[in-house]
Short mmCIF file of C-alpha atoms and ligand atoms in Angstrom, two decimals:
data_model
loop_
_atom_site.label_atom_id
_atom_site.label_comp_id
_atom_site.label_asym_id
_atom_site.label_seq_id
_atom_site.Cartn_x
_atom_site.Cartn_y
_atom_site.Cartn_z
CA UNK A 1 -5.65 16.13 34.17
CA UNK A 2 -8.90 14.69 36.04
CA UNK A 3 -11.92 15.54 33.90
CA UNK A 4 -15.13 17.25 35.16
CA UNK A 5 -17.81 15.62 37.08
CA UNK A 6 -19.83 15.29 33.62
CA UNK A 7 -23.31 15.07 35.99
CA UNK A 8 -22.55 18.64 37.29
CA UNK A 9 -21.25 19.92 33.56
CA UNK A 10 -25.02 18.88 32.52
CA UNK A 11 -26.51 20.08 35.33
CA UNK A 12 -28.11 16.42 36.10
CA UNK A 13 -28.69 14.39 38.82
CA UNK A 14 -26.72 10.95 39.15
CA UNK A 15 -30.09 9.34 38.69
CA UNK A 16 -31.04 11.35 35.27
CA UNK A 17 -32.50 8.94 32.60
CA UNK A 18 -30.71 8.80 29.32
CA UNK A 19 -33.51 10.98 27.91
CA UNK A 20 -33.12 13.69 30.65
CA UNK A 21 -29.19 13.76 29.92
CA UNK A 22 -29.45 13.76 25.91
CA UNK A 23 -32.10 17.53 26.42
CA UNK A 24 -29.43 19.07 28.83
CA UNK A 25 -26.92 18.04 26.54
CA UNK A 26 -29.08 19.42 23.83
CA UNK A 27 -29.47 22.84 25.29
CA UNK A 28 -26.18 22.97 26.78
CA UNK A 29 -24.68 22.58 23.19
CA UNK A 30 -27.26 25.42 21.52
CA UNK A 31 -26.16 27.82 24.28
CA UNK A 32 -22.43 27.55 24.28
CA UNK A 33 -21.72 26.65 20.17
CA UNK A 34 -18.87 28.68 18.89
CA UNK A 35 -21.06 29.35 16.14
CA UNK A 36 -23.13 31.53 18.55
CA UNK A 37 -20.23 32.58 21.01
CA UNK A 38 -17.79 33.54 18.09
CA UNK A 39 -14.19 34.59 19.85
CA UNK A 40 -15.56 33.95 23.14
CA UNK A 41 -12.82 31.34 24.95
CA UNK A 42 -14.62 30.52 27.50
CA UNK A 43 -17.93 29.48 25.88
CA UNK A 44 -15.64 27.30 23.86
CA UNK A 45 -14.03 25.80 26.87
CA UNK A 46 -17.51 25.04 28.09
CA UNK A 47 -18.62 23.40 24.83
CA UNK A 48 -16.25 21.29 25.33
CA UNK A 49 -16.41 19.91 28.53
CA UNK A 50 -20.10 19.69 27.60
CA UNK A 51 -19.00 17.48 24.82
CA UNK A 52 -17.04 15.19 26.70
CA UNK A 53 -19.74 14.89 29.85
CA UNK A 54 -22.09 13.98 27.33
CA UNK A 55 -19.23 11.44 26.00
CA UNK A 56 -19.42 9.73 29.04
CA UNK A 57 -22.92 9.69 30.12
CA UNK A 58 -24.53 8.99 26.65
CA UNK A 59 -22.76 5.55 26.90
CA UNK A 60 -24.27 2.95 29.32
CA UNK A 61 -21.00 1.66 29.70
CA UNK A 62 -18.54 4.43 30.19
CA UNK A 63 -21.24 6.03 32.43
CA UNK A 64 -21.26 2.80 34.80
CA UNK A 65 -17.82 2.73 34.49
CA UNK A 66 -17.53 6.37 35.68
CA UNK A 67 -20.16 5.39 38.68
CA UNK A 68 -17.72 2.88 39.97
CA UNK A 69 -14.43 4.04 39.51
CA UNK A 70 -15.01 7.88 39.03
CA UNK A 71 -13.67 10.42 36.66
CA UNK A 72 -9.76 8.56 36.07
CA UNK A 73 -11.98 5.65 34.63
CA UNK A 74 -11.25 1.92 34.81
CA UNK A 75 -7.58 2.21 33.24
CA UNK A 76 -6.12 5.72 33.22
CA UNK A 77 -9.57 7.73 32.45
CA UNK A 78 -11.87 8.48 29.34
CA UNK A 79 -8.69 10.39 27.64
CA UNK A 80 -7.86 13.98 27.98
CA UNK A 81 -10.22 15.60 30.07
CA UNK A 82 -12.82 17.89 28.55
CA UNK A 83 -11.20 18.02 24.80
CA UNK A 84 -13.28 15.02 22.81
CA UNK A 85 -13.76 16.95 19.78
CA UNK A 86 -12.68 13.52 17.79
CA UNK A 87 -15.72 11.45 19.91
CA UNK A 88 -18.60 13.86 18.54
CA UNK A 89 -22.06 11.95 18.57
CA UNK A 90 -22.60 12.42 14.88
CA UNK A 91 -26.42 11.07 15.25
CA UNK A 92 -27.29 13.54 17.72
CA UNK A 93 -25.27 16.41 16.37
CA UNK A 94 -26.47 16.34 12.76
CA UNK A 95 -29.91 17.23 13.38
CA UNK A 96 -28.73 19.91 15.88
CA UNK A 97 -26.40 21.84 13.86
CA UNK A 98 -28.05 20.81 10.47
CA UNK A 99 -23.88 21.07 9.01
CA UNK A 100 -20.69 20.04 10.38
CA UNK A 101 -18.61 22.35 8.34
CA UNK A 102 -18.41 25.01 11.58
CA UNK A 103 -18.11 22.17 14.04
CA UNK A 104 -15.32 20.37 12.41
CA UNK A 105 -13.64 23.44 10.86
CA UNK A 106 -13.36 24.91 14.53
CA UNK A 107 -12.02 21.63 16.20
CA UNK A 108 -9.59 20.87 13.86
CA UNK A 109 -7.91 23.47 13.03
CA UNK A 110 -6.63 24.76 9.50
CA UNK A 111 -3.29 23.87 8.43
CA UNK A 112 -2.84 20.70 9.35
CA UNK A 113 -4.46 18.18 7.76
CA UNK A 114 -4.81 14.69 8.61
CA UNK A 115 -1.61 12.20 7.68
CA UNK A 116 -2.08 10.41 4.69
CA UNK A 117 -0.47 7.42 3.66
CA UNK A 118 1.42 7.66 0.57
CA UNK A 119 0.30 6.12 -2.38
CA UNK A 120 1.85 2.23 -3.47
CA UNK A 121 3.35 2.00 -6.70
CA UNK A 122 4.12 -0.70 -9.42
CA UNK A 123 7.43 -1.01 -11.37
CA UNK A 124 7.72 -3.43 -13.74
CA UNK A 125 11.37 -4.73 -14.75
CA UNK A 126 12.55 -7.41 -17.11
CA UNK A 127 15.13 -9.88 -16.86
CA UNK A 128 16.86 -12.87 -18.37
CA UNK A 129 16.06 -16.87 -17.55
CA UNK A 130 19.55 -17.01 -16.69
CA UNK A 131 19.58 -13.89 -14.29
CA UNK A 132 16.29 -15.47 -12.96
CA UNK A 133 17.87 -18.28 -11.91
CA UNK A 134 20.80 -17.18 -10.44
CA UNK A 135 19.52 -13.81 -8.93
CA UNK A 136 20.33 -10.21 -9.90
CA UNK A 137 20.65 -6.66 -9.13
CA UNK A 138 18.78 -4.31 -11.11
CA UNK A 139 18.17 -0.23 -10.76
CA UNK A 140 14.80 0.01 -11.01
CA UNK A 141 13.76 3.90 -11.51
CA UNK A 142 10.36 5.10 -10.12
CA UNK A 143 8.64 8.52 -10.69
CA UNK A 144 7.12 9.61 -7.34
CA UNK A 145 5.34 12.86 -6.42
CA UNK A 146 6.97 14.24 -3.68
CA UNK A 147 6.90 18.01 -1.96
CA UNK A 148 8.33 20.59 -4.03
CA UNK A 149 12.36 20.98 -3.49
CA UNK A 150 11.95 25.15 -4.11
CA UNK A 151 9.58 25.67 -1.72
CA UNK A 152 9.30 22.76 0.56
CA UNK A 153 5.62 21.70 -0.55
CA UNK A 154 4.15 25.00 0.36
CA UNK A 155 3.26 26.19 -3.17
CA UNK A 156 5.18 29.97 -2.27
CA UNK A 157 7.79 31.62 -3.93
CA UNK A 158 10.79 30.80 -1.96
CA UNK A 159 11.27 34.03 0.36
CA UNK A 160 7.50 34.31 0.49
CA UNK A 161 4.86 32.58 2.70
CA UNK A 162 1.40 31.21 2.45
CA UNK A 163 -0.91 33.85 4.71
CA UNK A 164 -3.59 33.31 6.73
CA UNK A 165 -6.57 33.39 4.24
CA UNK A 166 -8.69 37.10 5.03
CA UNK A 167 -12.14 35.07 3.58
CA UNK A 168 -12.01 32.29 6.77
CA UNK A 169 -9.64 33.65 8.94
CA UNK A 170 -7.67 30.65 8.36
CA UNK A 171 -10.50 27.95 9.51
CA UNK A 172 -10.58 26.90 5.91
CA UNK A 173 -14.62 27.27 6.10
CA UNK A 174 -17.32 30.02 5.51
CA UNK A 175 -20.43 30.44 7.81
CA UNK A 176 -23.22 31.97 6.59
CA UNK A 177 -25.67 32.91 9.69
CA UNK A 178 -29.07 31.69 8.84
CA UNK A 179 -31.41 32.26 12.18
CA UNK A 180 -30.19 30.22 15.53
CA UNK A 181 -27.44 28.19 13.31
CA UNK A 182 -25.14 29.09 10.96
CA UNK A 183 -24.84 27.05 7.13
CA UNK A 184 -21.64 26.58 6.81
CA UNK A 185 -19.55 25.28 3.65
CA UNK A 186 -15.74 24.81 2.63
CA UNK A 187 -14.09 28.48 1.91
CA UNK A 188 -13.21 28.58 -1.96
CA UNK A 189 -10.79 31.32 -1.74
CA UNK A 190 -8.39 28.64 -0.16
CA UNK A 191 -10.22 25.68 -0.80
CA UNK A 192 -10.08 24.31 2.58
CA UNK A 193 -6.76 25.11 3.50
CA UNK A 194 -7.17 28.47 5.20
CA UNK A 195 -4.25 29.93 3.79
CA UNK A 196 -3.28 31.36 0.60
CA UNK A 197 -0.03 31.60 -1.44
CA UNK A 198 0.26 35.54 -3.53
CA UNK A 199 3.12 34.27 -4.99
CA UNK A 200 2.75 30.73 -6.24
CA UNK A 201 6.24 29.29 -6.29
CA UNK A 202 7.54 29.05 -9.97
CA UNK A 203 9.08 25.74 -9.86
CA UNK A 204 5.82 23.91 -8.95
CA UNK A 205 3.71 26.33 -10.16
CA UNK A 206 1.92 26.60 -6.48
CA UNK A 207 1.03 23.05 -6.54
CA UNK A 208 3.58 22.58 -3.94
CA UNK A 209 4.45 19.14 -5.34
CA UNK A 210 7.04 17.85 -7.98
CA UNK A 211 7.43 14.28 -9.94
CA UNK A 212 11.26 13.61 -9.93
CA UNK A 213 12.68 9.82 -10.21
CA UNK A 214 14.79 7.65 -7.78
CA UNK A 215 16.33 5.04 -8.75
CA UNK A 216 16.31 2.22 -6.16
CA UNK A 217 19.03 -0.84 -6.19
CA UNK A 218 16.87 -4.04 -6.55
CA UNK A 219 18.19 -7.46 -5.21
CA UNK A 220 16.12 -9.82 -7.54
CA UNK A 221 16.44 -13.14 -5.54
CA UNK A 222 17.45 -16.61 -7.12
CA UNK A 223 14.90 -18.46 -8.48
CA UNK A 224 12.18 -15.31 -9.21
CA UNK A 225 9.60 -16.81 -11.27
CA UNK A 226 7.39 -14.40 -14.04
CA UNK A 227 5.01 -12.38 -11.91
CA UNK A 228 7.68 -12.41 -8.33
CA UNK A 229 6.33 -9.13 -6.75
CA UNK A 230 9.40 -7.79 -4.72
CA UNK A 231 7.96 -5.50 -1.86
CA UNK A 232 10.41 -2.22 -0.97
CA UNK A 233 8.81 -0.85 1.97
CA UNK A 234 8.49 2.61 2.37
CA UNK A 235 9.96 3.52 -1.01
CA UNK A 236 6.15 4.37 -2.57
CA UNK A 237 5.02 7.51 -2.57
CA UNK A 238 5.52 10.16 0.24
CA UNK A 239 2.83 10.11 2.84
CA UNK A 240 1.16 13.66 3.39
CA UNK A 241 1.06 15.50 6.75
CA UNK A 242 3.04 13.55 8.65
CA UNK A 243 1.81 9.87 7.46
CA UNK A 244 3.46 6.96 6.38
CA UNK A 245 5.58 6.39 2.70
CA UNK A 246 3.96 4.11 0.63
CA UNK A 247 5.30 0.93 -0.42
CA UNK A 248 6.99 0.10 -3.83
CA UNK A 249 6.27 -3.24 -5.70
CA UNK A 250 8.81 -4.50 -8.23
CA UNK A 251 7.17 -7.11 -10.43
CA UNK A 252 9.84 -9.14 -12.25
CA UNK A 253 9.34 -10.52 -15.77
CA UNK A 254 11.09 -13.30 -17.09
CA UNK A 255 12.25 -13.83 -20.59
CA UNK A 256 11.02 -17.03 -21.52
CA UNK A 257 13.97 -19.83 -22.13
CA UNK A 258 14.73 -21.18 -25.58
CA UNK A 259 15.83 -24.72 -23.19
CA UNK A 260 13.55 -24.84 -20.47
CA UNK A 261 9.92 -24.40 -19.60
CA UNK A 262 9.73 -23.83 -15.79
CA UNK A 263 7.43 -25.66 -13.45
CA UNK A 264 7.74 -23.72 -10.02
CA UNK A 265 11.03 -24.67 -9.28
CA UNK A 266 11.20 -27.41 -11.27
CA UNK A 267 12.67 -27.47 -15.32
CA UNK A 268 11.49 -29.30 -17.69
CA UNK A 269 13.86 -29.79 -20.82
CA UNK A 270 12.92 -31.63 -24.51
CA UNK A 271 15.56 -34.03 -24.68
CA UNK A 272 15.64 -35.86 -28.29
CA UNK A 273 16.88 -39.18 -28.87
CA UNK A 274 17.17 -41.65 -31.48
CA UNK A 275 15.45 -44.76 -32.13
CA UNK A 276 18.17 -47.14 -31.23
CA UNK A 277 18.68 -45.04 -28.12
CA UNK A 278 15.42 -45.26 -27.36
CA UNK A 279 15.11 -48.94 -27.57
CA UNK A 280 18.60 -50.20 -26.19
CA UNK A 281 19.11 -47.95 -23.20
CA UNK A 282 22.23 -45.05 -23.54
CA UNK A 283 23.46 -42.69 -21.73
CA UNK A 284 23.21 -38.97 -23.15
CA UNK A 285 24.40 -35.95 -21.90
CA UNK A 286 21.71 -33.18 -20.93
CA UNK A 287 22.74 -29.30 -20.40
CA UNK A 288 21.07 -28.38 -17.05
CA UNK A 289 21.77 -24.40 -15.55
CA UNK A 290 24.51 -25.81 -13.94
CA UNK A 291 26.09 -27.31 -16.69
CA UNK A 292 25.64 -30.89 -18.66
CA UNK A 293 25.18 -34.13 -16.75
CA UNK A 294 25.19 -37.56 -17.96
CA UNK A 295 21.21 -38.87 -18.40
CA UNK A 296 20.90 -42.74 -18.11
CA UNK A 297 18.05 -42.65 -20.95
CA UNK A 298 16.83 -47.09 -19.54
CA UNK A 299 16.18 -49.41 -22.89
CA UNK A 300 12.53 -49.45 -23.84
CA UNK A 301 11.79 -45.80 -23.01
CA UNK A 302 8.91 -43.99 -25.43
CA UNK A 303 8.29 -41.06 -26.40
CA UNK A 304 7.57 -38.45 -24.13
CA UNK A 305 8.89 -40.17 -20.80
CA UNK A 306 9.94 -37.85 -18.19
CA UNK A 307 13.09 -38.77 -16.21
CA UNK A 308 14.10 -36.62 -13.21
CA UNK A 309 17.54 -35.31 -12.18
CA UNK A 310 17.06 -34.43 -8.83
CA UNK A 311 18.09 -30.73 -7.15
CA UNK A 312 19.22 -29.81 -11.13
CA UNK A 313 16.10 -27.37 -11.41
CA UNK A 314 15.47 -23.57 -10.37
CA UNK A 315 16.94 -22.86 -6.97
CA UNK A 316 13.20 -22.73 -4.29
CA UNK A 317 12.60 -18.50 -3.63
CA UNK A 318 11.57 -19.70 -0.06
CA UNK A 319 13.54 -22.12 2.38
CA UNK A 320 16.54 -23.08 0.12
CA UNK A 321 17.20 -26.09 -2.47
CA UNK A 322 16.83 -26.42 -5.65
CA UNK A 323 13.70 -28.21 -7.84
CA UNK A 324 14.29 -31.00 -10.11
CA UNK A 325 15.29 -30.86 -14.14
CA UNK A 326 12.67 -33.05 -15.60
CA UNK A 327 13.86 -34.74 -19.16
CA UNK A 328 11.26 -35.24 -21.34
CA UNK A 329 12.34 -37.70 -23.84
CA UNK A 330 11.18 -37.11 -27.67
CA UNK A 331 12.10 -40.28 -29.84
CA UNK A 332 11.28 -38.86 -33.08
CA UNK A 333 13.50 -36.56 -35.22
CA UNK A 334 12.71 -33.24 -33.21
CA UNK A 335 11.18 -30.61 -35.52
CA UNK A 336 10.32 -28.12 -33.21
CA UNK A 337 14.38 -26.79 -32.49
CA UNK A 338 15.17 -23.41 -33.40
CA UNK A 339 17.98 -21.68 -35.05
CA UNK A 340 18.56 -20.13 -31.11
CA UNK A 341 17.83 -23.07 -29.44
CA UNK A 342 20.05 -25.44 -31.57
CA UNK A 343 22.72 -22.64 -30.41
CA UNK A 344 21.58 -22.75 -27.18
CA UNK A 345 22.28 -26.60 -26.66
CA UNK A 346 25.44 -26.50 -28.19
CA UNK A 347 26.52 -23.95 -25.98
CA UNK A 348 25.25 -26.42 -22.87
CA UNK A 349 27.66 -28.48 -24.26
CA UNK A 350 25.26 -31.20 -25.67
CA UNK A 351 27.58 -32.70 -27.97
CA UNK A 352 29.31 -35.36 -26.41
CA UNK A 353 26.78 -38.41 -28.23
CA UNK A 354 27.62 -39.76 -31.50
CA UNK A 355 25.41 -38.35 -33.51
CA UNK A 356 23.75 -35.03 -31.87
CA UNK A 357 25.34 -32.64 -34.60
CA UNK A 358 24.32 -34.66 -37.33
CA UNK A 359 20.41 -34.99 -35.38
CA UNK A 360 20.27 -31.21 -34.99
CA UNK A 361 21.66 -30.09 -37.98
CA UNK A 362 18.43 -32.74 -40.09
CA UNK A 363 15.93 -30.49 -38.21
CA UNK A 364 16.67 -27.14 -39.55
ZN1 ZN B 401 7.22 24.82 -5.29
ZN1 ZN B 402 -10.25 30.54 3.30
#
């Protein structure tokens, strides 16, 4: 579909200056605005093709572009041919028309909206150390606002349908003629929409929209720290009109560990030990996730030394492996061990020394 010669749609010659082209654009557009030629197709067609002349020759470089290569344009034209409602000179128009409720509410028409993405959403879901480590699957429900399922999103009682609104004749705007242009403004019977619903639907109460909630099967990876975001795409909320789903976002909180304080992938464990331990070297066993290993604790170690047993930490979220388990020797009676976490390393098995019962059961 070649478009118009826009020169002869002004009425200018190929040599017009830009000021020249922007007044017979100017009183092309009074003369043919649907505002003035209401129900007249042709006039509209007219407008138009004014519209997208004007398109062409108000810009330096799609009006050299059109010298050289002619209406098809450098690569495959200026678009469709005569319709450029979308590429409206809103500098020039505004002080023309004064309003762009007419212009707009004519060129788009009523009823269908522009897509909208859906809205993202946040669900929050808790979950052991243990599971954190080692990975999980959790349902995580999620209360969305999606179209109505008794009416389809149309806010009418099922067996009923919206009508063409009698105030705008469906153009979802009202003009009110004031001399050469009319004032125009958004039509409140409908609000816009340029139909109306007599019987609103009774599920949705004409809203045309529900909340109901999904529940979506979540595959929490191993090694999810506190604060791991987990992004479901296209599980948010539904777009409108046509447009894209939003996304959903699972943040994961972890329960904190009575054992281990995590580092990134690395665990660091309080490991106590006794004096003599301390001083002559032993060899202790340590409860790591993946059950107890034997720590070679060297003589002469102090307080507080940390001693690393490698790939024993949280397995890495990206690229595989697994951090370190960090020991941090305490020398001194440990005071600090809970009724849950004296449970806790028992259940890891730290028992095997000669005297770990006995050191435990002082600090209660
Ligand atoms: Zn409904
Ligand atoms: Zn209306």
């Amino acid at each position: 579909m070649a478009a118009k010669n826009p020169y002869e749609v002004l009425g200018v010659a190929k040599t017009a200056t830009d000021d020249e082209i922007k007044k017979a654009y100017r009183k092309l557009a009074r003369e043919l605005h649907p505002d003035r030629n209401p129900d007249d197709a042709a006039a509209e067609e007219r407008f138009k093709d004014v519209q997208a002349a004007y398109d062409i020759l108000s810009d330096s470089e799609k009006r050299q572009a059109y010298d050289r290569f002619g209406a098809e344009g450098p690569a495959g034209g200026f678009g469709p041919g005569g319709v450029r409602y979308e590429n409206v000179d809103l500098g020039d128009l505004s002080d023309l028309l004064g309003n762009f409720g007419s212009f707009f509410g004519r060129g788009q028409r009523a009823g269908r909206p522009r897509p909208e993405r859906g809205a993202d959403l946040e669900s929050r879901v808790r979950i052991s150390f243990e599971d954190a480590l080692a990975g999980v699957q959790i349902r995580v429900p999620v209360e969305i606002e999606t179209a109505c399922h008794a009416c389809g999103g149309s806010g009418a009682e099922p067996g009923t349908a919206p009508r063409t609104c009698p105030d705008c004749q469906g153009t979802g705007v009202i003009s009110d003629s004031q001399g050469l242009f009319a004032l125009s403004h958004p039509c409140q019977r409908c609000r816009g929409n340029g139909v109306v619903v007599d019987t609103p639907c009774k599920a949705c109460r004409g809203s045309g929209r529900e909340r109901v909630v999904r529940r979506y099967q979540v595959k929490v990876p191993a090694g999810a720290k506190d604060g791991t975001r987990i992004r479901l795409k296209g599980k948010g909320e539904p777009g409108r009109s046509g447009g894209p789903d939003g996304d959903l976002f699972v943040r994961v909180e972890v329960d904190p560990s009575p054992l281990y304080e995590r580092r990134g992938a690395d665990l660091v464990l309080e490991v106590p030990v006794t004096y003599p331990e301390a001083a002559l070297g032993a060899t202790v066993q340590i409860p790591t996730p993946d059950g107890p290993v034997a720590l070679k604790v060297p003589s002469g170690s102090e307080s507080g030394k940390l001693l690393r047993v490698k790939g024993r930490g949280a397995p890495k979220l990206n690229g595989g492996g697994k951090g370190d388990l960090l020991a941090r020797l305490r020398v001194t009676v440990p005071k600090k061990l809970t009724k849950a976490e004296k449970e806790a390393l028992e259940a890891y098995g730290n028992v095997s020394r000669e005297q770990p019962r006995e050191s435990l059961a002082r600090t209660g």
